[in-house]
Coordinates of C-alpha atoms and ligand atoms in Angstrom, one line a residue:
X1 CA -23.4 -80.2 25.2
X2 CA -22.1 -78.7 28.8
X3 CA -24.1 -77.0 31.7
X4 CA -22.3 -74.8 33.4
X5 CA -25.5 -73.1 35.2
X6 CA -29.4 -73.4 34.5
X7 CA -32.1 -71.4 35.0
X8 CA -35.4 -73.0 35.8
X9 CA -38.6 -71.2 35.9
X10 CA -41.7 -71.9 38.1
X11 CA -40.6 -73.4 41.2
X12 CA -44.0 -75.5 42.0
X13 CA -44.5 -79.0 42.5
X14 CA -42.2 -79.9 39.0
X15 CA -39.9 -76.8 38.7
X16 CA -38.8 -76.7 42.7
X17 CA -37.7 -80.5 42.6
X18 CA -36.1 -80.1 38.9
X19 CA -33.9 -77.3 40.5
X20 CA -32.9 -78.6 43.5
X21 CA -32.1 -82.3 42.1
X22 CA -29.7 -80.4 39.5
X23 CA -28.6 -78.7 42.2
X24 CA -27.5 -81.6 44.2
X25 CA -26.2 -82.8 41.3
X26 CA -23.7 -80.3 41.7
X27 CA -24.5 -78.3 38.9
X28 CA -25.3 -74.4 39.7
X29 CA -29.0 -73.5 39.4
X30 CA -31.1 -70.3 39.4
X31 CA -34.6 -70.8 40.7
X32 CA -37.0 -68.6 39.7
X33 CA -40.6 -67.6 40.8
X34 CA -43.0 -64.5 40.4
X35 CA -44.6 -65.1 43.3
X36 CA -42.2 -63.0 45.5
X37 CA -44.2 -65.4 48.9
X38 CA -42.7 -68.2 47.0
X39 CA -39.1 -66.6 46.8
X40 CA -38.7 -65.2 50.3
X41 CA -40.2 -68.2 51.9
X42 CA -37.6 -70.4 50.0
X43 CA -34.8 -67.9 51.0
X44 CA -35.8 -68.1 54.5
X45 CA -35.3 -71.9 54.5
X46 CA -38.9 -73.0 53.9
X47 CA -40.9 -74.9 51.7
X48 CA -44.0 -73.9 50.3
X49 CA -45.0 -77.2 49.2
X50 CA -45.8 -80.7 51.0
X51 CA -44.3 -83.4 49.0
X52 CA -42.4 -86.5 50.9
X53 CA -38.5 -85.7 50.8
X54 CA -38.7 -82.2 49.0
X55 CA -38.1 -80.5 52.6
X56 CA -34.8 -82.5 53.1
X57 CA -34.0 -82.1 48.8
X58 CA -34.5 -78.6 48.9
X59 CA -32.0 -77.8 52.1
X60 CA -29.1 -80.2 50.8
X61 CA -29.7 -78.2 47.6
X62 CA -29.4 -74.6 49.5
X63 CA -26.2 -76.3 51.7
X64 CA -24.4 -77.1 49.0
X65 CA -24.4 -73.5 47.6
X66 CA -26.1 -74.6 44.2
X67 CA -29.6 -73.0 44.2
X68 CA -30.6 -69.7 44.5
X69 CA -33.7 -68.4 44.3
X70 CA -34.7 -65.3 42.3
X71 CA -37.6 -63.3 41.1
X72 CA -35.8 -62.9 37.6
X73 CA -34.4 -64.9 35.5
X74 CA -30.4 -65.0 34.7
X75 CA -28.6 -65.8 31.8
X76 CA -27.5 -69.4 31.5
X77 CA -26.6 -72.5 29.6
X78 CA -30.1 -74.0 30.1
X79 CA -33.7 -72.5 30.7
X80 CA -36.4 -74.6 31.8
X81 CA -40.0 -73.4 31.8
X82 CA -41.8 -75.1 34.8
X83 CA -44.8 -72.7 35.0
X84 CA -48.8 -74.0 35.4
X85 CA -50.8 -74.2 32.3
X86 CA -54.5 -74.1 34.2
X87 CA -57.4 -73.7 32.1
X88 CA -59.6 -70.0 32.2
X89 CA -62.0 -70.3 35.2
X90 CA -64.8 -68.3 33.5
X91 CA -64.1 -68.7 29.6
X92 CA -65.5 -71.6 27.8
X93 CA -64.9 -72.6 24.3
X94 CA -67.8 -74.3 21.9
X95 CA -68.3 -76.7 19.7
X96 CA -71.5 -77.8 18.3
X97 CA -73.5 -76.7 21.3
X98 CA -71.1 -78.4 23.7
X99 CA -68.8 -76.2 25.8
X100 CA -65.3 -77.2 26.8
X101 CA -62.6 -75.7 29.0
X102 CA -59.7 -73.7 27.3
X103 CA -55.8 -73.7 28.3
X104 CA -54.6 -70.7 29.7
X105 CA -51.5 -70.2 28.6
X106 CA -50.2 -66.9 29.9
X107 CA -47.7 -68.1 31.9
X108 CA -46.0 -70.0 29.6
X109 CA -45.6 -66.9 27.3
X110 CA -44.9 -64.8 30.1
X111 CA -41.7 -67.2 31.5
X112 CA -40.9 -67.6 27.7
X113 CA -40.7 -63.6 27.2
X114 CA -38.6 -63.6 30.7
X115 CA -36.1 -65.7 28.7
X116 CA -36.0 -63.6 25.7
X117 CA -33.2 -60.8 27.3
X118 CA -30.7 -63.7 28.7
X119 CA -31.0 -65.6 25.6
X120 CA -27.6 -66.8 23.8
X121 CA -26.4 -68.4 21.0
X122 CA -25.7 -72.1 21.9
X123 CA -28.5 -72.0 24.8
X124 CA -31.2 -74.6 25.4
X125 CA -34.7 -73.8 26.3
X126 CA -36.9 -76.5 27.5
X127 CA -40.5 -76.3 28.0
X128 CA -42.2 -78.8 30.5
X129 CA -45.3 -77.1 31.5
X130 CA -48.0 -79.6 29.9
X131 CA -49.5 -77.8 27.1
X132 CA -51.6 -77.9 23.7
X133 CA -50.3 -79.6 20.7
X134 CA -47.9 -77.6 18.9
X135 CA -47.3 -75.2 21.7
X136 CA -43.2 -75.6 21.6
X137 CA -43.2 -74.4 17.8
X138 CA -46.1 -72.3 17.6
X139 CA -45.9 -70.4 20.9
X140 CA -42.4 -70.7 22.5
X141 CA -40.5 -70.5 19.2
X142 CA -42.0 -67.5 17.8
X143 CA -41.3 -65.5 20.9
X144 CA -37.6 -66.2 21.3
X145 CA -36.9 -65.8 17.8
X146 CA -37.9 -62.1 18.6
X147 CA -34.1 -62.1 19.5
X148 CA -32.9 -62.6 16.3
X149 CA -31.7 -66.0 17.0
X150 CA -33.2 -69.1 15.2
X151 CA -34.7 -71.9 17.1
X152 CA -33.0 -75.5 16.1
X153 CA -30.2 -73.0 14.7
X154 CA -28.8 -70.3 17.0
X155 CA -30.2 -72.1 19.9
X156 CA -31.8 -75.7 20.8
X157 CA -35.2 -75.6 21.7
X158 CA -37.1 -78.8 23.0
X159 CA -40.2 -80.0 25.1
X160 CA -39.8 -82.5 28.0
X161 CA -42.8 -83.3 30.0
X162 CA -42.9 -84.4 33.5
X163 CA -44.4 -87.3 34.0
X164 CA -44.1 -87.5 38.1
X165 CA -46.7 -88.9 40.4
X166 CA -47.8 -86.6 43.0
X167 CA -46.5 -88.2 46.4
X168 CA -43.8 -90.1 44.7
X169 CA -42.2 -87.1 42.8
X170 CA -38.3 -87.6 44.2
X171 CA -38.2 -91.0 43.0
X172 CA -40.2 -90.8 39.8
X173 CA -37.8 -87.8 38.8
X174 CA -35.4 -89.8 38.7
X175 CA -36.3 -93.1 37.8
X176 CA -38.8 -92.7 35.3
X177 CA -38.3 -92.4 31.5
X178 CA -38.0 -89.2 30.2
X179 CA -39.3 -87.8 26.7
X180 CA -37.2 -85.3 25.2
X181 CA -38.9 -84.0 21.9
X182 CA -36.3 -81.5 20.2
X183 CA -37.3 -78.8 17.3
X184 CA -34.2 -80.1 15.7
X185 CA -32.4 -83.6 16.4
X186 CA -29.6 -81.9 17.8
X187 CA -31.9 -79.9 20.2
X188 CA -33.2 -83.2 21.4
X189 CA -29.6 -84.4 21.8
X190 CA -29.3 -81.2 24.0
X191 CA -32.1 -81.9 26.3
X192 CA -31.0 -85.3 26.7
X193 CA -27.6 -84.1 27.4
X194 CA -29.2 -82.0 30.2
X195 CA -31.7 -84.7 31.8
X196 CA -29.2 -87.2 32.0
X197 CA -27.2 -85.3 34.7
X198 CA -29.7 -87.0 37.1
X199 CA -32.6 -89.0 34.8
X200 CA -31.7 -93.0 35.4
X201 CA -34.9 -93.6 33.5
X202 CA -34.2 -94.4 29.8
X203 CA -34.5 -91.1 27.5
X204 CA -36.5 -91.3 24.6
X205 CA -35.6 -88.9 21.9
X206 CA -38.3 -87.7 19.3
X207 CA -39.7 -84.2 17.9
X208 CA -41.5 -81.6 20.1
X209 CA -44.9 -82.0 19.2
X210 CA -44.6 -86.1 19.3
X211 CA -43.7 -85.4 23.1
X212 CA -46.3 -82.9 23.6
X213 CA -49.1 -85.4 22.4
X214 CA -47.0 -88.1 24.7
X215 CA -47.7 -86.1 27.7
X216 CA -51.1 -85.7 27.0
X217 CA -52.2 -88.9 25.7
X218 CA -50.8 -90.5 29.1
X219 CA -53.1 -88.5 31.3
X220 CA -56.3 -88.4 29.0
X221 CA -55.7 -92.6 28.9
X222 CA -55.8 -92.6 32.8
X223 CA -58.8 -90.2 32.8
X224 CA -60.9 -92.4 30.6
X225 CA -60.3 -95.4 32.4
X226 CA -61.1 -93.8 35.8
X227 CA -64.5 -92.7 33.6
X228 CA -65.0 -95.8 33.3
X229 CA -64.7 -97.4 36.7
X230 CA -66.8 -94.6 37.5
X231 CA -69.6 -95.4 35.4
X232 CA -69.4 -98.5 36.6
X233 CA -69.9 -97.7 40.0
X234 CA -72.8 -96.1 39.1
X235 CA -74.3 -99.5 37.3
X236 CA -73.2 -101.4 40.1
X237 CA -75.4 -99.0 42.2
X238 CA -78.4 -99.4 39.9
X239 CA -78.4 -103.1 40.1
X240 CA -77.4 -104.2 43.5
X241 CA -73.9 -105.3 42.9
X242 CA -70.9 -104.5 45.1
X243 CA -68.8 -102.8 42.3
X244 CA -65.3 -103.3 44.3
X245 CA -66.0 -107.2 44.5
X246 CA -66.8 -107.0 40.6
X247 CA -63.5 -105.0 39.7
X248 CA -61.6 -107.2 41.8
X249 CA -62.8 -110.7 40.2
X250 CA -62.9 -108.5 36.4
X251 CA -58.9 -107.9 37.2
X252 CA -58.3 -111.3 37.3
X253 CA -58.5 -111.3 33.6
X254 CA -55.2 -111.4 32.3
X255 CA -55.8 -108.5 30.1
X256 CA -58.4 -106.1 32.4
X257 CA -57.5 -103.8 34.6
X258 CA -59.9 -101.4 35.6
X259 CA -59.0 -98.5 37.9
X260 CA -60.7 -97.4 41.0
X261 CA -63.8 -95.2 41.1
X262 CA -63.9 -92.5 43.4
X263 CA -65.6 -89.0 44.0
X264 CA -64.2 -87.5 41.0
X265 CA -61.0 -86.8 39.3
X266 CA -59.0 -83.8 40.9
X267 CA -55.3 -82.3 40.9
X268 CA -53.8 -80.3 38.2
X269 CA -53.1 -83.0 35.4
X270 CA -55.8 -85.6 34.5
X271 CA -58.9 -83.5 35.2
X272 CA -57.1 -80.6 32.8
X273 CA -54.9 -82.0 30.1
X274 CA -57.4 -84.1 28.4
X275 CA -59.0 -80.8 27.5
X276 CA -56.1 -79.4 25.6
X277 CA -56.8 -82.2 22.9
X278 CA -60.7 -81.2 23.0
X279 CA -60.0 -77.4 22.3
X280 CA -57.2 -77.8 19.8
X281 CA -59.7 -80.8 18.1
X282 CA -63.1 -80.5 18.8
X283 CA -64.4 -82.5 15.9
X284 CA -62.4 -85.3 16.9
X285 CA -62.8 -86.1 20.5
X286 CA -66.3 -87.5 21.6
X287 CA -64.8 -90.3 23.7
X288 CA -62.3 -87.8 25.6
X289 CA -64.9 -85.1 25.8
X290 CA -67.8 -87.6 27.3
X291 CA -65.1 -89.0 30.1
X292 CA -64.1 -85.8 30.8
X293 CA -68.1 -85.4 31.7
X294 CA -68.5 -88.6 33.4
X295 CA -66.0 -87.7 35.6
X296 CA -66.6 -84.3 36.4
X297 CA -70.4 -85.4 37.1
X298 CA -69.1 -88.1 40.1
X299 CA -69.5 -85.5 43.2
X300 CA -73.3 -85.3 42.1
X301 CA -73.4 -89.0 42.0
X302 CA -71.7 -88.8 45.6
X303 CA -74.2 -86.1 46.8
X304 CA -77.4 -88.4 45.6
X305 CA -75.4 -91.0 47.9
X306 CA -75.1 -89.1 50.8
X307 CA -78.7 -88.2 50.3
X308 CA -79.7 -91.5 50.2
X309 CA -77.5 -91.8 53.3
X310 CA -78.7 -89.3 55.6
X311 CA -82.3 -89.5 54.5
X312 CA -82.3 -85.5 53.9
X313 CA -79.8 -83.2 53.7
X314 CA -81.2 -80.1 54.6
X315 CA -79.9 -79.4 58.4
X316 CA -77.5 -82.5 58.9
X317 CA -74.3 -82.4 60.2
X318 CA -71.7 -83.7 58.1
X319 CA -68.2 -84.2 58.9
X320 CA -66.1 -84.3 55.5
X321 CA -62.8 -86.4 55.9
X322 CA -60.5 -84.9 53.8
X323 CA -60.6 -82.2 50.9
X324 CA -57.0 -83.0 48.9
X325 CA -57.4 -84.3 45.6
X326 CA -56.1 -87.8 46.5
X327 CA -54.5 -89.8 49.1
X328 CA -51.5 -88.4 51.3
X329 CA -50.8 -85.0 48.9
X330 CA -51.7 -81.4 50.4
X331 CA -53.1 -80.6 46.8
X332 CA -56.3 -79.0 46.5
X333 CA -56.4 -77.7 43.1
X334 CA -59.7 -79.2 41.0
X335 CA -60.2 -81.4 44.1
X336 CA -63.8 -83.1 43.8
X337 CA -63.8 -83.0 47.7
X338 CA -64.0 -79.2 47.9
X339 CA -66.6 -79.4 45.5
X340 CA -68.7 -82.1 47.1
X341 CA -68.4 -80.3 50.7
X342 CA -69.3 -77.3 49.0
X343 CA -72.1 -78.8 47.1
X344 CA -73.6 -80.2 50.2
X345 CA -73.6 -76.9 52.2
X346 CA -75.3 -75.9 49.1
X347 CA -78.1 -77.9 49.6
X348 CA -78.6 -77.2 53.5
X349 CA -76.4 -79.4 55.0
X350 CA -73.8 -78.2 57.7
X351 CA -70.2 -79.0 56.7
X352 CA -67.3 -79.3 58.9
X353 CA -64.4 -80.4 56.9
X354 CA -61.0 -81.5 58.1
X355 CA -58.0 -81.9 55.7
X356 CA -55.2 -83.1 57.6
X357 CA -52.7 -81.4 55.3
X358 CA -54.1 -78.0 55.1
X359 CA -55.8 -77.6 58.4
X360 CA -55.8 -73.6 58.0
X361 CA -57.8 -73.5 54.7
X362 CA -60.5 -71.6 54.7
X363 CA -63.5 -71.8 52.1
X364 CA -66.8 -70.0 51.1
X365 CA -69.6 -71.6 52.4
X366 CA -68.5 -74.1 54.6
X367 CA -66.5 -74.8 57.6
X368 CA -63.1 -76.0 58.1
X369 CA -61.5 -77.7 61.4
X370 CA -57.9 -78.0 62.5
X371 CA -58.3 -81.1 64.2
X372 CA -60.4 -84.5 63.6
X373 CA -62.5 -84.2 66.7
X374 CA -63.5 -81.2 66.0
X375 CA -65.2 -82.2 62.5
X376 CA -66.4 -85.4 64.3
X377 CA -68.1 -83.4 67.0
X378 CA -71.9 -83.2 66.6
X379 CA -71.7 -84.8 63.0
X380 CA -74.7 -86.9 61.9
X381 CA -72.8 -88.3 59.2
X382 CA -68.9 -89.0 58.5
X383 CA -68.0 -88.6 54.6
X384 CA -64.7 -89.8 53.7
X385 CA -64.0 -88.1 50.7
X386 CA -60.0 -88.7 50.4
X387 CA -58.2 -92.0 51.4
X388 CA -55.3 -90.3 53.3
X389 CA -53.7 -93.5 55.3
X390 CA -54.3 -91.4 58.8
X391 CA -57.9 -91.8 57.6
X392 CA -57.3 -95.5 56.3
X393 CA -55.9 -96.3 59.8
X394 CA -58.5 -94.9 61.8
X395 CA -59.6 -96.6 64.8
X396 CA -63.6 -97.0 64.6
X397 CA -64.0 -97.7 68.2
X398 CA -61.8 -94.5 68.8
X399 CA -63.9 -92.6 66.2
X400 CA -67.1 -93.9 67.8
X401 CA -66.2 -92.3 71.0
X402 CA -65.5 -88.9 69.4
X403 CA -68.9 -88.7 67.3
X404 CA -72.9 -89.3 67.7
X405 CA -72.7 -90.1 64.0
X406 CA -73.4 -93.7 63.6
X407 CA -73.7 -93.7 59.6
X408 CA -70.2 -93.5 57.2
X409 CA -70.1 -92.8 53.5
X410 CA -67.1 -94.4 51.9
X411 CA -66.5 -92.7 48.5
X412 CA -63.0 -94.1 47.9
X413 CA -63.3 -98.1 49.1
X414 CA -60.9 -98.1 51.8
X415 CA -62.6 -98.6 55.0
X416 CA -63.2 -102.1 56.2
X417 CA -66.5 -102.9 56.2
X418 CA -66.6 -105.4 59.4
X419 CA -64.3 -103.1 61.5
X420 CA -66.7 -100.3 61.2
X421 CA -70.0 -102.5 61.5
X422 CA -68.6 -104.0 64.5
X423 CA -67.7 -100.8 65.9
X424 CA -71.4 -99.6 65.6
X425 CA -71.4 -98.1 62.1
X426 CA -73.9 -98.3 59.4
X427 CA -71.3 -98.2 56.4
X428 CA -72.4 -96.6 53.0
X429 CA -69.9 -97.5 49.9
X430 CA -69.9 -95.8 46.8
X431 CA -70.8 -98.4 43.9
X432 CA -72.6 -100.8 46.2
X433 CA -76.5 -100.0 46.6
X434 CA -77.8 -99.7 49.9
X435 CA -81.1 -98.2 51.0
Ligands
LIG501 N1 -58.5 -91.5 40.3 C1 -59.5 -92.3 41.2 N2 -59.1 -93.8 40.6 C2 -57.8 -94.5 40.5 C3 -56.7 -93.1 40.0 C4 -57.3 -91.9 40.6 O1 -60.7 -92.1 41.1 O2 -58.1 -95.6 40.2 C5 -58.3 -89.9 41.0 C6 -57.5 -89.5 42.1 O3 -58.1 -89.6 43.2 C7 -57.2 -87.9 42.0 C8 -57.3 -87.9 40.2 O4 -57.9 -89.3 40.1 O5 -58.4 -87.3 42.2 C9 -55.8 -88.3 39.4 O6 -54.8 -88.8 40.6 P1 -53.7 -89.7 39.8 O7 -53.2 -90.3 41.3 O8 -54.5 -90.8 38.6 O9 -52.8 -88.7 38.9 P2 -52.2 -87.6 39.4 O10 -53.0 -86.3 38.9 O11 -51.8 -87.5 40.5 O12 -50.7 -87.7 38.2 C10 -50.9 -87.8 37.0 C11 -49.9 -89.1 36.3 N3 -50.3 -89.5 35.4 C12 -50.7 -90.9 35.0 O13 -50.6 -91.6 35.8 C13 -50.7 -91.0 33.4 C14 -48.8 -88.6 36.7 O14 -47.6 -89.6 36.3 C15 -48.4 -87.3 36.0 O15 -47.2 -86.7 35.8 C16 -49.3 -86.3 36.4 O16 -50.3 -86.6 36.3 C17 -49.2 -85.1 36.1 O17 -48.4 -84.1 36.5 O18 -49.6 -84.6 34.6

């Protein structure tokens, strides 16, 4: 299939890099977002997301004349839906007394409806948003078929999950293997034709529901593996073992690869996607459910660690280093660091948090600072929540000059114990019991 124009709906972490990459490969692209602020920012030459290399890519795409931005879809040969699929904030499902989070598919639904008036015979529609199994055939296809055209007969329909790692999106978008699941073989082939414009990795064709499951399986697999690492950190703490040393030794086994414990699992993917399986089949997913529970409760384990290190929480001044969901990204969605800062404040601590990628962000319940020295000033304890490079590279002697605090809690296992000790700090690490 040939593509003279592509319409990408949703200009977030995935849609914007995808639209820009097609544009820099010479294909006219209209990028669509319902958020007027996003449209205005992009039209004014700005970029609303921090991702290494993205600004340069968007500038190149705009300069080439191939990327335009709009708040409405336009007729095109291919439509790509890359909108968020969060879960409902305050509506839970339940099964045998256990509650689970439910997917909010309203953005996918309205993006699909926005395409409807522009859909023409021979077009290709691709859903990229992470979705519960069968979304392409049970939700997207029926909406598009209101046009009178039939999916897989009059137009092509496919599901192609994005699998890029935030922080490395631009490279992985091109180099990773790409899965394309079509509602028919021809739809999968049309999807493969589209992504082969820039994808250098292998393009694997399958059916739409398999592709949806593959995406959820990948992130669920990672979630469960992080959960076991987090559970090991609790066991090590109980038994007086250094979990980092124990994992390092265990990982020398040729078939063992334990991930890193931490303050919990955040971000818009891994902490969300496993719930799509649980919601779709609660009777079949006890392992997935409980791994989610372990990771969601890890912030409470960190609170207990901080309480032990500080003696008490009430009235203690705590400098929280980092609020992002992981290192070197600006994304605060579902971030355990934000939850921990809030929980500490609820328990009476005076929290000053500094997030270098989003210093302006404000929260109810705790203070944020515009720079690191302001957070360190007057602190009783430092709490490292995100392993940002800037924090890993801190010189503890310099930090000692900026704060009266002499206790540091490292929830990421990234600070060098010897260097911090030499600078006069007592270092408490997650997964290493210290009284
Ligand atoms: N984390 C740990 N320990 C680890 C690894 C991660 O505590 O050993 C935490 C991180 O700090 C973070 C969370 O888990 O809070 C998730 O981080 P991540 O780096 O594992 O993953 P994401 O959410 O940035 O991206 C994932 C990736 N999926 C997989 O690796 C299977 C990415 O390839 C997907 O494209 C992305 O989800 C997505 O969009 O679905």
